[in-house]
Short mmCIF file of C-alpha atoms in Angstrom, two decimals:
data_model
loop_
_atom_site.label_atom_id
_atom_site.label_comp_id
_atom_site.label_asym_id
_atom_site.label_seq_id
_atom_site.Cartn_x
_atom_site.Cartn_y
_atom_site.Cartn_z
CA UNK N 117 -17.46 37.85 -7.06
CA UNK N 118 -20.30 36.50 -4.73
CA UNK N 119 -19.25 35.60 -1.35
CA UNK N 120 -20.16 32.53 -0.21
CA UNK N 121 -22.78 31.94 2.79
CA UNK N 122 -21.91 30.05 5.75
CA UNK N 123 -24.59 27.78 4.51
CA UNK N 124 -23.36 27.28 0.85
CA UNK N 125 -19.45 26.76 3.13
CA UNK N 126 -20.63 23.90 5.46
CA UNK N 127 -22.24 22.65 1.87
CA UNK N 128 -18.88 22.53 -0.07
CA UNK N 129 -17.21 21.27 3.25
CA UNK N 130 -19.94 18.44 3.03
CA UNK N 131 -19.13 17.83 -0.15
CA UNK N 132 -15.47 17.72 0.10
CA UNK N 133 -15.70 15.18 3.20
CA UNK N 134 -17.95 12.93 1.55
CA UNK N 135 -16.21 12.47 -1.77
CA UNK N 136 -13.12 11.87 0.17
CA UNK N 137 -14.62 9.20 2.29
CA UNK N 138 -16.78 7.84 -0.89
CA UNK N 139 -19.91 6.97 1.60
CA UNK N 140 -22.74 9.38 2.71
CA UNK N 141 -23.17 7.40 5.72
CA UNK N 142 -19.20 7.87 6.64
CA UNK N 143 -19.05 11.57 6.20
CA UNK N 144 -22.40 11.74 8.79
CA UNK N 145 -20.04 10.01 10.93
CA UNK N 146 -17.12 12.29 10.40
CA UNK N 147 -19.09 15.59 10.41
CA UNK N 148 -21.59 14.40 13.33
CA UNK N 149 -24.77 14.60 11.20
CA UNK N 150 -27.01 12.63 10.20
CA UNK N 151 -26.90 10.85 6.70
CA UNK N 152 -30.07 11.97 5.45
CA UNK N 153 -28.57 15.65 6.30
CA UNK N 154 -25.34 14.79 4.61
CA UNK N 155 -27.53 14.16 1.35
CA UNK N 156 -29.92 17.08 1.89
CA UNK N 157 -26.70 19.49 1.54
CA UNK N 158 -25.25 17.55 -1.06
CA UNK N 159 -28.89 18.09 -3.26
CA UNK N 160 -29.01 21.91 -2.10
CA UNK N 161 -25.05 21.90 -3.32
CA UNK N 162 -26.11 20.58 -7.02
CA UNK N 163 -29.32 22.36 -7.28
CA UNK N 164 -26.88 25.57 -6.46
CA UNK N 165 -24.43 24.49 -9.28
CA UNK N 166 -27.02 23.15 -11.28
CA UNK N 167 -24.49 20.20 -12.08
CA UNK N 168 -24.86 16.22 -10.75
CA UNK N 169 -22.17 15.66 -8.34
CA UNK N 170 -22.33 11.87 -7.20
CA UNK N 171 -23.77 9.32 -8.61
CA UNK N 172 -26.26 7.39 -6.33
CA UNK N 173 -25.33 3.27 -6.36
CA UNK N 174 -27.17 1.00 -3.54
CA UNK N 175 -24.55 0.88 -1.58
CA UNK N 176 -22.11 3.93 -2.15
CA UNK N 177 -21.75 7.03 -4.19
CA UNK N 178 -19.41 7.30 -6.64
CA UNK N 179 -18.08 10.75 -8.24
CA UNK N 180 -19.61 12.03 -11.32
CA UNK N 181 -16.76 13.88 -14.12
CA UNK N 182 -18.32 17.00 -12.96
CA UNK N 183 -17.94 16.05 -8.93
CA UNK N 184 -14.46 14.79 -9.63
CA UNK N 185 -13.57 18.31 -11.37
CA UNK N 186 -14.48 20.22 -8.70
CA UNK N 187 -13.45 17.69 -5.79
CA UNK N 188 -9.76 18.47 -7.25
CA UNK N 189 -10.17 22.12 -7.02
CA UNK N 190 -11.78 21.96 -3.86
CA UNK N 191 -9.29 20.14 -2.07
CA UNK N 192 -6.46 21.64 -3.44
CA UNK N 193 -8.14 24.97 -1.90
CA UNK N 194 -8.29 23.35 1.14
CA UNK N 195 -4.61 22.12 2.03
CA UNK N 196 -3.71 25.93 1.13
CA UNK N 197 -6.36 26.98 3.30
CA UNK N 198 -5.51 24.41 6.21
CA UNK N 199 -1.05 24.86 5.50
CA UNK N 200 -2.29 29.00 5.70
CA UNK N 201 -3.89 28.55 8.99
CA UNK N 202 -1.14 26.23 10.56
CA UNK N 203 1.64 28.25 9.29
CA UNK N 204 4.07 28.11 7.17
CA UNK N 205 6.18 25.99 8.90
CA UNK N 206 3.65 23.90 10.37
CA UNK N 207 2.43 20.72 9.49
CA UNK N 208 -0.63 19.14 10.51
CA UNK N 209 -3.71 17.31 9.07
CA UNK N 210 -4.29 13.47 7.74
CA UNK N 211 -2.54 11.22 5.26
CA UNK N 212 -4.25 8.45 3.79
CA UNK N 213 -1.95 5.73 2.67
CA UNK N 214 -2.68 2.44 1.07
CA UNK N 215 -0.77 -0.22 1.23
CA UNK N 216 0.08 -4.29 0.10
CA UNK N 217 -0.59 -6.23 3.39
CA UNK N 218 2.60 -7.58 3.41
CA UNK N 219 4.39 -4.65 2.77
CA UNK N 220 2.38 -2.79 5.27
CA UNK N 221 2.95 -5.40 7.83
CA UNK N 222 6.52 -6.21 8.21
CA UNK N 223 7.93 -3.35 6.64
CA UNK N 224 5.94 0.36 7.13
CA UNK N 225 4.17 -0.48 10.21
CA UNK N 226 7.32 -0.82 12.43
CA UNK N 227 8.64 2.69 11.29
CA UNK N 228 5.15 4.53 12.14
CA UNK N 229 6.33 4.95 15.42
CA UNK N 230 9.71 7.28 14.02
CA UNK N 231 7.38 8.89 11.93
CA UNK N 232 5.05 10.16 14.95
CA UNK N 233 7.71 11.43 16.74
CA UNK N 234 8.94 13.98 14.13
CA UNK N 235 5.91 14.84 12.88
CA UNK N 236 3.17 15.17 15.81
CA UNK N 237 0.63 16.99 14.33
CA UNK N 238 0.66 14.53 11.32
CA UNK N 239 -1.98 11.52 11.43
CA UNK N 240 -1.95 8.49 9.08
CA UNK N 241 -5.25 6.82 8.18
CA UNK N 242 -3.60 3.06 7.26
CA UNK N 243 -5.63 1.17 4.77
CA UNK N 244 -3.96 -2.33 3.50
CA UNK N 245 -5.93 -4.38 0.68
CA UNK N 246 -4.66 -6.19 -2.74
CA UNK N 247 -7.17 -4.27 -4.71
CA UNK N 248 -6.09 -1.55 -7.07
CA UNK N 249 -6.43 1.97 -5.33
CA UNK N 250 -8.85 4.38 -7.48
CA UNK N 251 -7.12 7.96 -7.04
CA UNK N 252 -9.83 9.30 -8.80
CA UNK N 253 -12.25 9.57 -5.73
CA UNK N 254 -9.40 11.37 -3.82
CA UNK N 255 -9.91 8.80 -0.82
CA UNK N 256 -6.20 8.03 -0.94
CA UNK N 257 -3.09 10.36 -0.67
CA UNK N 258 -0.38 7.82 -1.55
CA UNK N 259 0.08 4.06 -1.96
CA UNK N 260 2.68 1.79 -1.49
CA UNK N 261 3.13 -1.24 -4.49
CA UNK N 262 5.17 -3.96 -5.42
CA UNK N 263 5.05 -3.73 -9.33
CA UNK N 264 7.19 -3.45 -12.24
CA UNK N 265 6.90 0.50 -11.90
CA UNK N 266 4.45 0.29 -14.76
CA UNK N 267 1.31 2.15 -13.68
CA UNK N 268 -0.42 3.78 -16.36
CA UNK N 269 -1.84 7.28 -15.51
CA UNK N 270 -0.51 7.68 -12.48
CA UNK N 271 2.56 9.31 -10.67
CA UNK N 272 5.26 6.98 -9.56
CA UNK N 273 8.71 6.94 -7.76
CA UNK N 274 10.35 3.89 -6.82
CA UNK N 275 11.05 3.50 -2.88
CA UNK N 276 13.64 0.63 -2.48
CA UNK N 277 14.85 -2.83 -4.56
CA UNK N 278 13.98 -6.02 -3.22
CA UNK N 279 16.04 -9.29 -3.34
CA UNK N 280 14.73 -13.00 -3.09
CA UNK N 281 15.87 -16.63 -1.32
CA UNK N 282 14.11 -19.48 -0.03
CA UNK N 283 13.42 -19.36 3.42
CA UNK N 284 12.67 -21.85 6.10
CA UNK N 285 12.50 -22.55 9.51
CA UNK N 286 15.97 -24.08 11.16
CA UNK N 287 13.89 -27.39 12.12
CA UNK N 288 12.47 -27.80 8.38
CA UNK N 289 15.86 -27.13 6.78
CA UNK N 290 17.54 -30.44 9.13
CA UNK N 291 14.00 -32.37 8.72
CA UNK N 292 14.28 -32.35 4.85
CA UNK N 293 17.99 -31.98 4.42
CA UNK N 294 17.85 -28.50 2.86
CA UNK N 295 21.43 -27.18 3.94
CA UNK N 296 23.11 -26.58 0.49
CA UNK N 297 20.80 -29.06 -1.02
CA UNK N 298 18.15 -27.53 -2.98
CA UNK N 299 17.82 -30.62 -4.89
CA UNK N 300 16.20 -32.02 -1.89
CA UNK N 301 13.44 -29.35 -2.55
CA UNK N 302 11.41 -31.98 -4.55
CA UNK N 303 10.04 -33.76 -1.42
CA UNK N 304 9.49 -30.42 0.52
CA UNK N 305 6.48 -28.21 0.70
CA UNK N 306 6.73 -25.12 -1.28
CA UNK N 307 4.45 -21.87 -0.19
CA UNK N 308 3.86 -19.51 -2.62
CA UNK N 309 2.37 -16.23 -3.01
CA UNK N 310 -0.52 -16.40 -5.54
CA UNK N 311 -0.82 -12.16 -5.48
CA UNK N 312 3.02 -11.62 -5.50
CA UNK N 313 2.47 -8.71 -8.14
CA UNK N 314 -0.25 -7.92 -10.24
CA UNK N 315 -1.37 -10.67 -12.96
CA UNK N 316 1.66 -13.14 -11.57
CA UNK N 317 1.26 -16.82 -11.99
CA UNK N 318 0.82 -18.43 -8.72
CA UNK N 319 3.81 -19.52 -8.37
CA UNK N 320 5.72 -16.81 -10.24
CA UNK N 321 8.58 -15.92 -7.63
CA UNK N 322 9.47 -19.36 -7.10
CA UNK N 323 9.68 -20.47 -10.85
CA UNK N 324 11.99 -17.11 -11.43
CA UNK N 325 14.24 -18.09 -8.01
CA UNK N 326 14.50 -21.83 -9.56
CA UNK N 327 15.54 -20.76 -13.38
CA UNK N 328 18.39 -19.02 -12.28
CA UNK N 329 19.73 -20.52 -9.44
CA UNK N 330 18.69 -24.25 -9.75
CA UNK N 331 17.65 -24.87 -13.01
CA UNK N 332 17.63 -28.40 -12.61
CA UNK N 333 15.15 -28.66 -10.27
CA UNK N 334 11.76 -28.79 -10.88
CA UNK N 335 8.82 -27.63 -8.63
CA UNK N 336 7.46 -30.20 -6.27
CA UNK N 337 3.73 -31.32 -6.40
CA UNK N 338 2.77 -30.37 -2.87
CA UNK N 339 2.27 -26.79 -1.90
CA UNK N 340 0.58 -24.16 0.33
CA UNK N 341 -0.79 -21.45 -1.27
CA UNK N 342 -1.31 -17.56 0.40
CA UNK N 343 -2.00 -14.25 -1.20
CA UNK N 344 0.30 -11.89 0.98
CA UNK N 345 3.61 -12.78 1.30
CA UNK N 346 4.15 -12.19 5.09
CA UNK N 347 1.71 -15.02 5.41
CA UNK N 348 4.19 -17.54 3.95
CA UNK N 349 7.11 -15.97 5.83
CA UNK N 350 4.79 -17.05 9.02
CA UNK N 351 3.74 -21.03 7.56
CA UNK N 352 7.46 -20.95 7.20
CA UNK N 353 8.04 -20.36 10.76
CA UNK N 354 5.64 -22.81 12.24
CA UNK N 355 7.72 -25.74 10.17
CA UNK N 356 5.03 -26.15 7.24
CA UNK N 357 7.25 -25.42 4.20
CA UNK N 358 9.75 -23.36 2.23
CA UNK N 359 9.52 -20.01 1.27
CA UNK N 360 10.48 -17.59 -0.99
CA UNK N 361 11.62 -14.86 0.96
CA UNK N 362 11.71 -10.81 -0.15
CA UNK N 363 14.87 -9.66 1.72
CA UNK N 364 12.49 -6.37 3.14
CA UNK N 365 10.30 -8.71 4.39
CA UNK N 366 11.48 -11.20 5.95
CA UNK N 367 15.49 -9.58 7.69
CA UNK N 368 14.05 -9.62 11.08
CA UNK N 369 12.79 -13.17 11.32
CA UNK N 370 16.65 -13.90 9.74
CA UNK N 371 18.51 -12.35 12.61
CA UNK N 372 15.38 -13.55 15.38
CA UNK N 373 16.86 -17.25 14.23
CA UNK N 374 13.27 -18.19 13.18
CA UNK N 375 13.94 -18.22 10.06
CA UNK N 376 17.54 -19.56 7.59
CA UNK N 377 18.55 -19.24 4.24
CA UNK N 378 19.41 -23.37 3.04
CA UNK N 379 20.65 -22.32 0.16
CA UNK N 380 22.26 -18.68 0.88
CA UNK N 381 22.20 -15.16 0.92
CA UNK N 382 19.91 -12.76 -1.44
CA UNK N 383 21.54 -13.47 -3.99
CA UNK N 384 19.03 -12.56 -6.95
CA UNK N 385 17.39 -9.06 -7.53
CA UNK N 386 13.44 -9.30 -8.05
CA UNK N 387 12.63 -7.65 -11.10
CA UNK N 388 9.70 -6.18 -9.15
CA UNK N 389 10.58 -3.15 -6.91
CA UNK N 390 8.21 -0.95 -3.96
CA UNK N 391 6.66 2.15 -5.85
CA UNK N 392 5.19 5.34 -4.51
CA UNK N 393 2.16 5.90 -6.84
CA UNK N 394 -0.20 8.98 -6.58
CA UNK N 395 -2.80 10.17 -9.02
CA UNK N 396 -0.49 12.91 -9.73
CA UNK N 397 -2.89 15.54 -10.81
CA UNK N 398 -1.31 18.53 -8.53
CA UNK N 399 1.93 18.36 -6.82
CA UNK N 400 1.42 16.57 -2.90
CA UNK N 401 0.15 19.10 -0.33
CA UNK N 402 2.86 19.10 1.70
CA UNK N 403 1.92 17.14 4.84
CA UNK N 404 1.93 13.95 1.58
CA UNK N 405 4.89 15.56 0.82
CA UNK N 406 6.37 15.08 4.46
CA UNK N 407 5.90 11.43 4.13
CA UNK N 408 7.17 10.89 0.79
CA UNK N 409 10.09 12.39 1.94
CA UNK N 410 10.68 10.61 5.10
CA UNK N 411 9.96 7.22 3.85
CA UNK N 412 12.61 7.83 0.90
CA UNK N 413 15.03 8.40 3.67
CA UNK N 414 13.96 5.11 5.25
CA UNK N 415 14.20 3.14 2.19
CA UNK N 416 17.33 4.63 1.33
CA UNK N 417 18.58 2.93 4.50
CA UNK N 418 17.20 -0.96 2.96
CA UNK N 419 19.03 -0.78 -0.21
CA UNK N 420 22.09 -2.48 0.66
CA UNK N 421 22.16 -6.34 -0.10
CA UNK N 422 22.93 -8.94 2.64
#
């Protein structure tokens, strides 16, 4: 077997970081080069294999079938290469994780922090968006979804439940006579989620929330629209509507007192739940792994209704 040269190495390494990062430019930033070197090792890489490894769009690159073939194999190689170095006890390196906004926001974000402390040599790279995640690129480790736990061709495990109520600020709920009264939700403002899961109707939580528990009222004209959900929760706060709150979301604005429940407790389970998803292809290197694992322990802790 030949054995490789330090230049063909720092050629596969330049490889490796720039179909993770999906961006010549970005891996010149990473690797402290210059972007017209990044691409000079990436041309003396496929002249070498004699195979095209990116394809060249104006303003990205994007992973030919060959370049995504050996991008698995070469990163695989390289978490057993890094977890060999550190140890086998040790874990170190960086996670990507992708995430819902709202999700991200009010729910992973605040346990970071216990995350850090146990794992020290562990680094998250946060990325929150409502676009779908493309695993294929290897850019992302693991992402975080509200969904029906349908997600073709990927790996999935679901984290925690979720529950839903209307939620308002104290001041609304006395203004428009809400206590109790979710009849009097026909002269209120509603504020909806328009992105609540993938392909919803705008006002898809709401219209589920109203069929069961107040199926003779129908949904006022006037409404706020949003496409996170933590953004409602916060119109809600500042007195400009009702919401329909997702028990994860929204607990710590309940016991703050910025927030009530009119018309009770979480009462009805959303038939959407929060998903790990992964591309599945290999088992996760075990710093992913480390996460998964701690954030099922977390979640575990969120399951109980209120």
């Amino acid at each position: 077997m030949a054995t490789l040269t330090a230049s063909q190495f720092a050629n596969l390494h330049t490889f490796l970081v720039a179909a993770r990062r999906g961006s010549f430019a970005l891996a010149a930033q990473e690797l402290a080069l210059t972007p017209s070197a990044v691409s000079h090792r990436i041309a003396r890489l496929e002249a070498s294999l004699g195979l095209l490894l990116f394809q060249r769009l104006t303003r990205q690159v994007k992973l030919t079938q060959d370049g995504e073939r050996i991008f698995v194999a070469l990163q695989a190689s390289w978490d057993s290469l890094h977890a060999a170095i550190a140890g086998s006890d040790a874990l170190a390196g960086s996670i990507t994780v992708h995430a819902r906004p709202s999700i991200a926001q009010c729910w992973l974000v605040p346990r970071l922090a216990g995350f850090a402390a146990q794992y020290p040599d562990l680094s998250i790279d946060l990325r929150v968006g409502n676009d779908s995640v493309d695993f294929r690129a290897g850019q992302v480790d693991l992402a975080l979804h509200y969904g029906d736990g349908s997600f073709p061709g990927l790996a999935s495990r679901k984290l925690m439940d979720e529950w839903l109520a209307p939620v308002c600020s104290p001041a609304y709920a006395r203004e428009h006579g809400l206590q109790d009264a979710p009849q009097h939700l026909s002269s209120a403002t509603l504020l909806h989620d328009t992105l609540a899961w993938p392909a919803c109707a705008p006002d898809a939580e709401w219209r589920l929330w109203l069929d069961v528990q107040a199926p003779g009222v129908r949904l006022p004209a006037c409404s706020l629209r949003f496409d996170r959900a933590d953004l409602c929760a916060q119109a809600a706060i500042h007195h400009a509507g009702v919401a329909m709150g997702r028990r994860q979301l929204v607990q710590p604005w309940l016991a703050s007192g910025q927030l009530v429940l009119p018309f009770g407790g979480f009462t009805l389970a959303s038939p959407q739940a929060y998903y790990f998803v992964h591309s599945g292809r290999a088992a996760l290197p075990a710093r992913v792994q480390a996460l998964f694992d701690w954030l099922l322990v977390q979640g575990r802790g969120q399951t109980r209704r209120v």
